[in-house]
Amino acid sequence: MAQILRKEYGDSADGTNLVSNLCELFAQMDVNGDGSLEWTEFTSFIVETGVASKKQRTNDIQKYQYVGSQDVGKPTCGVDKLFYFPENDTIVTVDRDECECYVYNSALVLRFVISRASTDGVIRSVVYLPERAHYVIASSDSAMSFYEAHHGMLVKSFRTSTVQICMEWVAEFSLLYTADMNGTIRAWDVDAMEEKYYMGGSGLAGVKNANAAGEEKQGSSGGGGHQDSVMCLLRLQGMDVIASASMDSYVFLWSLTTGRRQRVL
């Protein structure tokens, strides 16, 4: 206590002055005036008068700097499918056995969740249409649904005759190509929401539709199609060709202008 008083009052804090200062200090802390100093009186005095200086306070409390948060969405039961669309730099994930998908930006910040109002369907494929700013979702309840790419609001939806497993958008022809469990590849007019023609398919007859040049485009079932589910479609850039990979262990190359099979890998 004498050391503290000397720091407060200087070298004059000795002898009579020291005793006088101690008595004055005790009187200030003894609030109820009972001649004894209680712990609550002492701590209240420390807080109110600010005796505990910054130099005497502990530095054990760590200081944290805010660096921003990263929202990676809710915990999931496991990601079953993942799609990346460079046109708008987004990543779309689909949980296992769920009918909803999560749309992230390239920094893995969740933008929104697309949840389909379906009790028995799961998402099979997702594709992005940059010219229309739409996500297209194919689900196991034979539905194809279109959602706007800014907030995930439903734009339109229609039913197909079979479940579509994979999709590929071909902007040059403004057609959405899909493939189903029967090995059939279908070309859709997304504006009219109707099938333009199909290619391949086990035991299916060709379908004829007029193309932009006024010619007839025919499904190539006559040339043979896949005998099992088509799991992937890929547009080959620089060529008017789309490739299909099937569970029958074959990869077919199809002409986008004639709708006929060109090559088997």
Short mmCIF file of C-alpha atoms in Angstrom, two decimals:
data_model
loop_
_atom_site.label_atom_id
_atom_site.label_comp_id
_atom_site.label_asym_id
_atom_site.label_seq_id
_atom_site.Cartn_x
_atom_site.Cartn_y
_atom_site.Cartn_z
CA MET A 1 0.00 0.00 0.00
CA ALA A 2 2.87 2.36 0.83
CA GLN A 3 4.38 1.70 -2.61
CA ILE A 4 1.11 2.62 -4.29
CA LEU A 5 0.76 5.80 -2.28
CA ARG A 6 4.33 6.86 -3.08
CA LYS A 7 3.55 6.43 -6.79
CA GLU A 8 0.42 8.53 -6.32
CA TYR A 9 1.77 11.29 -4.04
CA GLY A 10 5.56 11.16 -4.59
CA ASP A 11 8.34 11.10 -1.99
CA SER A 12 6.31 13.25 0.42
CA ALA A 13 4.25 10.19 1.25
CA ASP A 14 6.17 9.18 4.43
CA GLY A 15 5.79 9.60 8.17
CA THR A 16 2.77 11.61 9.26
CA ASN A 17 1.58 12.23 5.71
CA LEU A 18 1.65 8.50 4.93
CA VAL A 19 -0.48 7.63 7.97
CA SER A 20 -2.90 10.46 7.21
CA ASN A 21 -3.29 9.33 3.61
CA LEU A 22 -3.89 5.74 4.70
CA CYS A 23 -6.60 6.84 7.13
CA GLU A 24 -8.24 8.93 4.44
CA LEU A 25 -8.08 6.06 1.98
CA PHE A 26 -9.63 3.68 4.52
CA ALA A 27 -12.43 6.12 5.26
CA GLN A 28 -13.23 6.38 1.54
CA MET A 29 -13.47 2.60 1.20
CA ASP A 30 -15.41 2.04 4.46
CA VAL A 31 -18.74 3.10 3.02
CA ASN A 32 -20.97 1.92 5.90
CA GLY A 33 -18.57 3.36 8.53
CA ASP A 34 -18.43 0.26 10.71
CA GLY A 35 -14.65 0.45 11.09
CA SER A 36 -14.04 -2.73 9.08
CA LEU A 37 -13.34 -3.19 5.38
CA GLU A 38 -15.49 -5.71 3.56
CA TRP A 39 -14.59 -7.28 0.24
CA THR A 40 -17.55 -5.75 -1.56
CA GLU A 41 -16.54 -2.29 -0.30
CA PHE A 42 -12.97 -2.78 -1.49
CA THR A 43 -13.92 -4.02 -4.99
CA SER A 44 -16.53 -1.28 -5.41
CA PHE A 45 -13.90 1.32 -4.55
CA ILE A 46 -11.47 -0.16 -7.08
CA VAL A 47 -14.07 -0.03 -9.86
CA GLU A 48 -15.50 3.41 -9.05
CA THR A 49 -12.22 5.28 -8.56
CA GLY A 50 -10.35 3.55 -11.37
CA VAL A 51 -7.42 2.52 -9.21
CA ALA A 52 -6.88 -0.51 -11.42
CA SER A 53 -4.86 1.24 -14.11
CA LYS A 54 -4.27 -0.08 -17.62
CA LYS A 55 -0.75 -1.14 -16.64
CA GLN A 56 -2.11 -3.39 -13.90
CA ARG A 57 -4.81 -5.06 -16.03
CA THR A 58 -4.32 -8.49 -17.50
CA ASN A 59 -3.46 -8.89 -21.18
CA ASP A 60 -4.62 -12.49 -21.33
CA ILE A 61 -7.72 -11.58 -23.35
CA GLN A 62 -6.90 -12.09 -27.02
CA LYS A 63 -7.96 -9.54 -29.58
CA TYR A 64 -9.67 -10.82 -32.73
CA GLN A 65 -9.95 -9.06 -36.04
CA TYR A 66 -13.05 -9.48 -38.19
CA VAL A 67 -12.12 -10.92 -41.58
CA GLY A 68 -15.57 -11.68 -42.94
CA SER A 69 -17.66 -14.84 -42.88
CA GLN A 70 -17.97 -17.68 -45.33
CA ASP A 71 -21.42 -19.23 -45.54
CA VAL A 72 -21.02 -22.74 -46.93
CA GLY A 73 -24.63 -23.67 -46.31
CA LYS A 74 -26.17 -26.14 -43.96
CA PRO A 75 -24.57 -29.51 -43.15
CA THR A 76 -25.66 -32.04 -45.72
CA CYS A 77 -26.04 -35.77 -45.90
CA GLY A 78 -23.38 -35.93 -48.62
CA VAL A 79 -22.99 -34.29 -52.02
CA ASP A 80 -24.13 -36.60 -54.79
CA LYS A 81 -23.57 -34.33 -57.81
CA LEU A 82 -21.54 -31.19 -58.46
CA PHE A 83 -21.79 -28.86 -61.47
CA TYR A 84 -19.65 -25.86 -62.41
CA PHE A 85 -20.93 -23.26 -64.88
CA PRO A 86 -18.17 -20.89 -66.08
CA GLU A 87 -20.68 -18.62 -67.85
CA ASN A 88 -21.82 -17.15 -64.52
CA ASP A 89 -19.02 -18.61 -62.34
CA THR A 90 -21.30 -20.62 -60.09
CA ILE A 91 -21.12 -24.05 -58.47
CA VAL A 92 -24.26 -26.14 -57.96
CA THR A 93 -24.31 -29.10 -55.59
CA VAL A 94 -27.02 -31.73 -55.17
CA ASP A 95 -27.38 -33.76 -51.99
CA ARG A 96 -27.85 -37.49 -52.06
CA ASP A 97 -31.51 -38.54 -52.36
CA GLU A 98 -32.72 -34.94 -52.15
CA CYS A 99 -34.80 -32.77 -54.46
CA GLU A 100 -33.00 -29.51 -53.74
CA CYS A 101 -29.71 -28.01 -54.85
CA TYR A 102 -27.39 -25.31 -53.53
CA VAL A 103 -26.02 -22.53 -55.72
CA TYR A 104 -22.63 -21.06 -54.66
CA ASN A 105 -20.41 -18.40 -56.16
CA SER A 106 -16.75 -19.13 -56.90
CA ALA A 107 -15.80 -18.07 -53.34
CA LEU A 108 -18.06 -20.88 -52.02
CA VAL A 109 -20.55 -18.42 -50.56
CA LEU A 110 -24.09 -19.77 -50.71
CA ARG A 111 -26.27 -17.59 -52.93
CA PHE A 112 -29.59 -19.44 -52.67
CA VAL A 113 -31.19 -22.87 -52.46
CA ILE A 114 -33.49 -24.30 -55.13
CA SER A 115 -35.98 -26.69 -53.58
CA ARG A 116 -38.52 -28.49 -55.73
CA ALA A 117 -41.99 -29.14 -54.35
CA SER A 118 -41.81 -32.88 -54.79
CA THR A 119 -42.23 -35.70 -52.31
CA ASP A 120 -40.93 -38.59 -54.37
CA GLY A 121 -38.45 -37.08 -56.83
CA VAL A 122 -34.71 -36.47 -56.65
CA ILE A 123 -32.59 -34.26 -58.88
CA ARG A 124 -30.86 -36.13 -61.69
CA SER A 125 -29.17 -33.30 -63.59
CA VAL A 126 -28.69 -29.51 -63.68
CA VAL A 127 -27.71 -27.31 -66.63
CA TYR A 128 -27.32 -23.54 -67.07
CA LEU A 129 -28.70 -21.56 -70.02
CA PRO A 130 -26.63 -18.34 -70.15
CA GLU A 131 -28.66 -16.69 -72.92
CA ARG A 132 -31.79 -16.96 -70.79
CA ALA A 133 -30.15 -16.84 -67.34
CA HIS A 134 -32.00 -19.98 -66.31
CA TYR A 135 -31.03 -23.13 -64.41
CA VAL A 136 -32.80 -26.22 -65.75
CA ILE A 137 -33.33 -29.13 -63.36
CA ALA A 138 -34.29 -32.64 -64.43
CA SER A 139 -35.75 -34.77 -61.64
CA SER A 140 -36.76 -38.39 -61.18
CA ASP A 141 -40.46 -37.51 -61.25
CA SER A 142 -40.09 -36.88 -65.03
CA ALA A 143 -40.18 -33.10 -64.62
CA MET A 144 -37.97 -30.46 -66.20
CA SER A 145 -38.08 -27.18 -64.26
CA PHE A 146 -36.64 -23.77 -65.15
CA TYR A 147 -35.41 -21.38 -62.43
CA GLU A 148 -34.11 -17.84 -62.87
CA ALA A 149 -30.41 -17.59 -62.03
CA HIS A 150 -30.53 -14.54 -59.72
CA HIS A 151 -32.76 -15.71 -56.87
CA GLY A 152 -33.77 -19.24 -57.84
CA MET A 153 -37.44 -18.49 -58.50
CA LEU A 154 -39.41 -21.01 -60.55
CA VAL A 155 -40.15 -19.77 -64.08
CA LYS A 156 -41.84 -22.76 -65.73
CA SER A 157 -41.98 -26.53 -65.65
CA PHE A 158 -43.23 -29.39 -67.80
CA ARG A 159 -43.37 -33.18 -67.75
CA THR A 160 -41.50 -35.59 -70.01
CA SER A 161 -42.43 -39.11 -70.99
CA THR A 162 -39.31 -40.58 -69.34
CA VAL A 163 -36.84 -39.59 -66.63
CA GLN A 164 -34.00 -37.51 -68.07
CA ILE A 165 -30.62 -38.43 -66.54
CA CYS A 166 -28.27 -35.88 -68.12
CA MET A 167 -28.52 -32.66 -70.16
CA GLU A 168 -26.42 -30.49 -72.46
CA TRP A 169 -27.29 -27.02 -73.79
CA VAL A 170 -26.33 -26.19 -77.39
CA ALA A 171 -26.68 -22.43 -77.82
CA GLU A 172 -26.02 -22.41 -81.57
CA PHE A 173 -29.18 -24.43 -82.22
CA SER A 174 -31.09 -23.09 -79.16
CA LEU A 175 -31.80 -26.69 -78.21
CA LEU A 176 -31.51 -28.53 -74.92
CA TYR A 177 -30.36 -32.12 -75.36
CA THR A 178 -31.32 -34.68 -72.73
CA ALA A 179 -30.81 -38.42 -72.37
CA ASP A 180 -32.90 -40.98 -70.50
CA MET A 181 -32.65 -44.45 -68.97
CA ASN A 182 -33.73 -46.07 -72.26
CA GLY A 183 -30.74 -44.67 -74.14
CA THR A 184 -32.79 -42.11 -76.04
CA ILE A 185 -31.36 -38.62 -76.66
CA ARG A 186 -33.96 -35.90 -77.10
CA ALA A 187 -33.70 -32.33 -78.42
CA TRP A 188 -36.01 -29.80 -76.75
CA ASP A 189 -37.19 -26.37 -77.77
CA VAL A 190 -37.05 -24.70 -74.34
CA ASP A 191 -39.19 -21.75 -75.40
CA ALA A 192 -42.05 -23.85 -76.76
CA MET A 193 -41.36 -26.62 -74.18
CA GLU A 194 -41.72 -29.31 -76.80
CA GLU A 195 -39.60 -32.12 -78.16
CA LYS A 196 -38.14 -31.39 -81.62
CA TYR A 197 -36.66 -34.80 -82.37
CA TYR A 198 -34.84 -37.71 -80.76
CA MET A 199 -31.76 -39.78 -81.56
CA GLY A 200 -31.29 -43.47 -80.87
CA GLY A 201 -33.27 -45.34 -78.26
CA SER A 202 -33.89 -49.03 -77.87
CA GLY A 203 -36.65 -50.15 -80.23
CA LEU A 204 -37.85 -46.61 -81.00
CA ALA A 205 -38.80 -45.38 -84.44
CA GLY A 206 -37.39 -42.21 -85.95
CA VAL A 207 -39.22 -38.92 -85.56
CA LYS A 208 -39.10 -36.30 -88.27
CA ASN A 209 -39.15 -32.56 -87.68
CA ALA A 210 -38.30 -29.66 -89.94
CA ASN A 211 -35.10 -27.89 -89.00
CA ALA A 212 -34.17 -24.23 -89.51
CA ALA A 213 -33.11 -24.86 -93.11
CA GLY A 214 -36.46 -26.42 -93.99
CA GLU A 215 -34.96 -29.91 -94.21
CA GLU A 216 -36.21 -32.91 -92.32
CA LYS A 217 -34.20 -34.10 -89.33
CA GLN A 218 -34.68 -37.73 -88.44
CA GLY A 219 -33.93 -39.74 -85.34
CA SER A 220 -31.21 -42.26 -86.04
CA SER A 221 -32.75 -45.36 -84.55
CA GLY A 222 -32.24 -46.98 -87.93
CA GLY A 223 -28.49 -46.66 -87.43
CA GLY A 224 -28.66 -48.14 -83.95
CA GLY A 225 -28.71 -46.36 -80.60
CA HIS A 226 -27.70 -47.07 -77.03
CA GLN A 227 -29.09 -50.19 -75.41
CA ASP A 228 -28.80 -48.87 -71.84
CA SER A 229 -28.98 -45.64 -69.86
CA VAL A 230 -27.05 -42.66 -71.21
CA MET A 231 -25.10 -41.18 -68.28
CA CYS A 232 -23.39 -38.21 -69.94
CA LEU A 233 -23.79 -35.84 -72.88
CA LEU A 234 -21.00 -33.57 -74.12
CA ARG A 235 -21.01 -31.00 -76.91
CA LEU A 236 -17.71 -31.14 -78.83
CA GLN A 237 -16.67 -27.54 -79.39
CA GLY A 238 -15.73 -26.61 -82.96
CA MET A 239 -17.78 -29.50 -84.33
CA ASP A 240 -21.50 -29.90 -84.91
CA VAL A 241 -21.34 -33.07 -82.86
CA ILE A 242 -22.61 -34.19 -79.48
CA ALA A 243 -21.14 -37.24 -77.70
CA SER A 244 -23.12 -39.66 -75.55
CA ALA A 245 -21.68 -42.16 -73.04
CA SER A 246 -23.85 -45.07 -71.96
CA MET A 247 -23.92 -47.93 -69.48
CA ASP A 248 -23.74 -50.23 -72.53
CA SER A 249 -19.98 -49.38 -72.66
CA TYR A 250 -20.27 -47.36 -75.89
CA VAL A 251 -19.65 -43.72 -76.74
CA PHE A 252 -21.59 -42.44 -79.75
CA LEU A 253 -20.97 -39.28 -81.73
CA TRP A 254 -24.14 -37.71 -83.12
CA SER A 255 -24.50 -35.03 -85.79
CA LEU A 256 -26.37 -31.96 -84.58
CA THR A 257 -27.35 -31.02 -88.11
CA THR A 258 -28.74 -34.36 -89.28
CA GLY A 259 -29.50 -36.10 -85.98
CA ARG A 260 -27.71 -39.25 -87.18
CA ARG A 261 -25.02 -41.29 -85.52
CA GLN A 262 -21.62 -40.60 -87.06
CA ARG A 263 -19.17 -42.72 -85.10
CA VAL A 264 -18.93 -45.35 -82.36
CA LEU A 265 -16.07 -45.34 -79.83
#
